[in-house]
Coordinates of C-alpha atoms and ligand atoms in Angstrom, one line a residue:
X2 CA 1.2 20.6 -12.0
X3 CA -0.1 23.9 -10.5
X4 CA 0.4 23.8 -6.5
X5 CA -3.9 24.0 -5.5
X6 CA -3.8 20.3 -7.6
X7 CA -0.8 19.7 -5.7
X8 CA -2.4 20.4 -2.3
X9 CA -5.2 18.2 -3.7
X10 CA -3.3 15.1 -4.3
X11 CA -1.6 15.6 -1.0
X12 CA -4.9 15.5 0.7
X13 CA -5.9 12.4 -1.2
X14 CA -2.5 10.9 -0.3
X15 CA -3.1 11.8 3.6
X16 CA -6.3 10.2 3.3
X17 CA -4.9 7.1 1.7
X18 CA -1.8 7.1 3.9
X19 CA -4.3 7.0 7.4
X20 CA -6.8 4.1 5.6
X21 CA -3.7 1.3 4.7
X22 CA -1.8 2.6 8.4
X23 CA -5.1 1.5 10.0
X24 CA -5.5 -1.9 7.8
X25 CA -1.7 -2.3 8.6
X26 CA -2.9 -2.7 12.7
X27 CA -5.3 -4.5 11.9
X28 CA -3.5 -7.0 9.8
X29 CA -0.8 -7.1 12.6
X30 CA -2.8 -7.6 15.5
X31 CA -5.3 -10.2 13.5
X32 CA -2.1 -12.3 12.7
X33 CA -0.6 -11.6 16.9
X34 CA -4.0 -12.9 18.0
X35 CA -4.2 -15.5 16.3
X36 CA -0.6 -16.3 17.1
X37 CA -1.6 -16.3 20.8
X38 CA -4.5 -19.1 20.2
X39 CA -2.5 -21.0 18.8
X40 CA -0.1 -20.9 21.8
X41 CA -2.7 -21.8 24.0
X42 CA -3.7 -24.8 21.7
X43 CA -1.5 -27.3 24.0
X44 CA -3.3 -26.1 27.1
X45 CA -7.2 -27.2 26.6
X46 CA -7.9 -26.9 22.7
X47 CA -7.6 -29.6 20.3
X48 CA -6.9 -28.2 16.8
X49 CA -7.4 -30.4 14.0
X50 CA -4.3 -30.7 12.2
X51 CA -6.4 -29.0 9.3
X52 CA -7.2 -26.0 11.2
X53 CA -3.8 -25.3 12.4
X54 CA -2.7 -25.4 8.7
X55 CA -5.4 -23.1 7.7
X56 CA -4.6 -21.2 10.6
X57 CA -1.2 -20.5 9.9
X58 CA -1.5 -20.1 6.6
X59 CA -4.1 -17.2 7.1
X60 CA -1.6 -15.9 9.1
X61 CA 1.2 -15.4 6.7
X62 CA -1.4 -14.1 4.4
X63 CA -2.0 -11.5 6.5
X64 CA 1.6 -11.1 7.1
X65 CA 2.2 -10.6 3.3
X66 CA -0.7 -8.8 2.7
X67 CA 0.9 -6.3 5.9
X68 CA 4.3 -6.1 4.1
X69 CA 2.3 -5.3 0.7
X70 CA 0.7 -2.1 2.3
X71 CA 3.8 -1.5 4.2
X72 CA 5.1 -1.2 0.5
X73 CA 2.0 1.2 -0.5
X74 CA 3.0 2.9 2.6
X75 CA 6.4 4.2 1.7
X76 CA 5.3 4.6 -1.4
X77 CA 2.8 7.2 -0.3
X78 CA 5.2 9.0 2.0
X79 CA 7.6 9.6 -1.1
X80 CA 4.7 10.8 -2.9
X81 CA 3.6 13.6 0.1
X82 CA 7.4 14.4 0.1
X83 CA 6.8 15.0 -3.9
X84 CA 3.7 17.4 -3.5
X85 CA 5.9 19.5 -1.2
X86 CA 9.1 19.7 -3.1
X87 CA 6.9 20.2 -6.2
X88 CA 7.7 17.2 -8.8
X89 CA 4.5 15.4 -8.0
X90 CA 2.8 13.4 -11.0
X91 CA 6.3 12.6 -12.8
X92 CA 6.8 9.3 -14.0
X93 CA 10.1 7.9 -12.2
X94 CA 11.5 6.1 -15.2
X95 CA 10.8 8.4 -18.1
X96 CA 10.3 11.8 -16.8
X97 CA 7.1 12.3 -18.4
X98 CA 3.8 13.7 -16.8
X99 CA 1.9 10.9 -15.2
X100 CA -1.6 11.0 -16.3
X101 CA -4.2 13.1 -13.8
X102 CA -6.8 10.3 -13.8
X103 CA -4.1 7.8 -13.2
X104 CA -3.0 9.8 -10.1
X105 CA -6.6 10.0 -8.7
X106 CA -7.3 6.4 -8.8
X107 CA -3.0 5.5 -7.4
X108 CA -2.3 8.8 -6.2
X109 CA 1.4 7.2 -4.7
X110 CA 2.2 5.8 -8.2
X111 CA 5.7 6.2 -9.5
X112 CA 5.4 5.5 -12.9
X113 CA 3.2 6.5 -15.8
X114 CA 0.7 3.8 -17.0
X115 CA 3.6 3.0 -19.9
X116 CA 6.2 2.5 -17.6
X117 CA 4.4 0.7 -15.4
X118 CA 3.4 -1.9 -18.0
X119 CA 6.9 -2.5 -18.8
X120 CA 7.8 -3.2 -15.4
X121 CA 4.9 -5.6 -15.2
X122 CA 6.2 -7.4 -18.4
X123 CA 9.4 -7.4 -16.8
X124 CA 8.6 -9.2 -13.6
Ligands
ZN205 ZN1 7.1 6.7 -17.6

């Protein structure tokens, strides 16, 4: 991959890295709120036992969903580090050239679209 592509996809990748950092916040602070309500709960509010279930449960879905674009998140760092050393848009497992509209829909994707649906199979 020629290095103006390169800057390209490291543009995308900043782009991509500053959207899930700011969903990341958001998660976190959505799940510390909500952590805080129900705190107060014993103080004043009455929570149906329902709610608090829901409640929590959102909670560690955020959570997960936080750890999930933490994931992305590294993911995305390796792949700036790539466009600077050069080797970005090889595929991880077989070495191969990972395919140019691939990388503009996952631009931090590790593997080639073969790869990847082994892994999938796998898991
Ligand atoms: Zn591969």
């Amino acid at each position: 991959m020629d290095k103006r592509k390169r800057e390209r996809f490291k543009k995308l990748l900043l782009k991509e890295k500053e959207k899930i950092s700011g969903e990341i916040e958001s998660l976190k602070s959505d799940s510390s709120r909500e952590q805080k309500e129900l705190a107060g709960g014993s103080s004043g509010y009455a929570y149906h036992l329902a709610d608090v279930a829901s409640d929590s449960y959102n909670r560690e879905f955020n959570l997960n969903l936080a750890s999930n674009e933490e994931k992305i998140l590294y993911q995305i760092d390796r792949a700036i580090k790539k466009t600077e050393k050069g080797d970005y848009g090889k595929c991880e497992n077989c070495g191969k050239k990972i395919n140019e509209e691939r990388l503009k829909t996952i631009p931090y994707t590790q593997l080639c679209i073969q790869c990847q649906q082994k892994e999938e199979k796998n898991q």
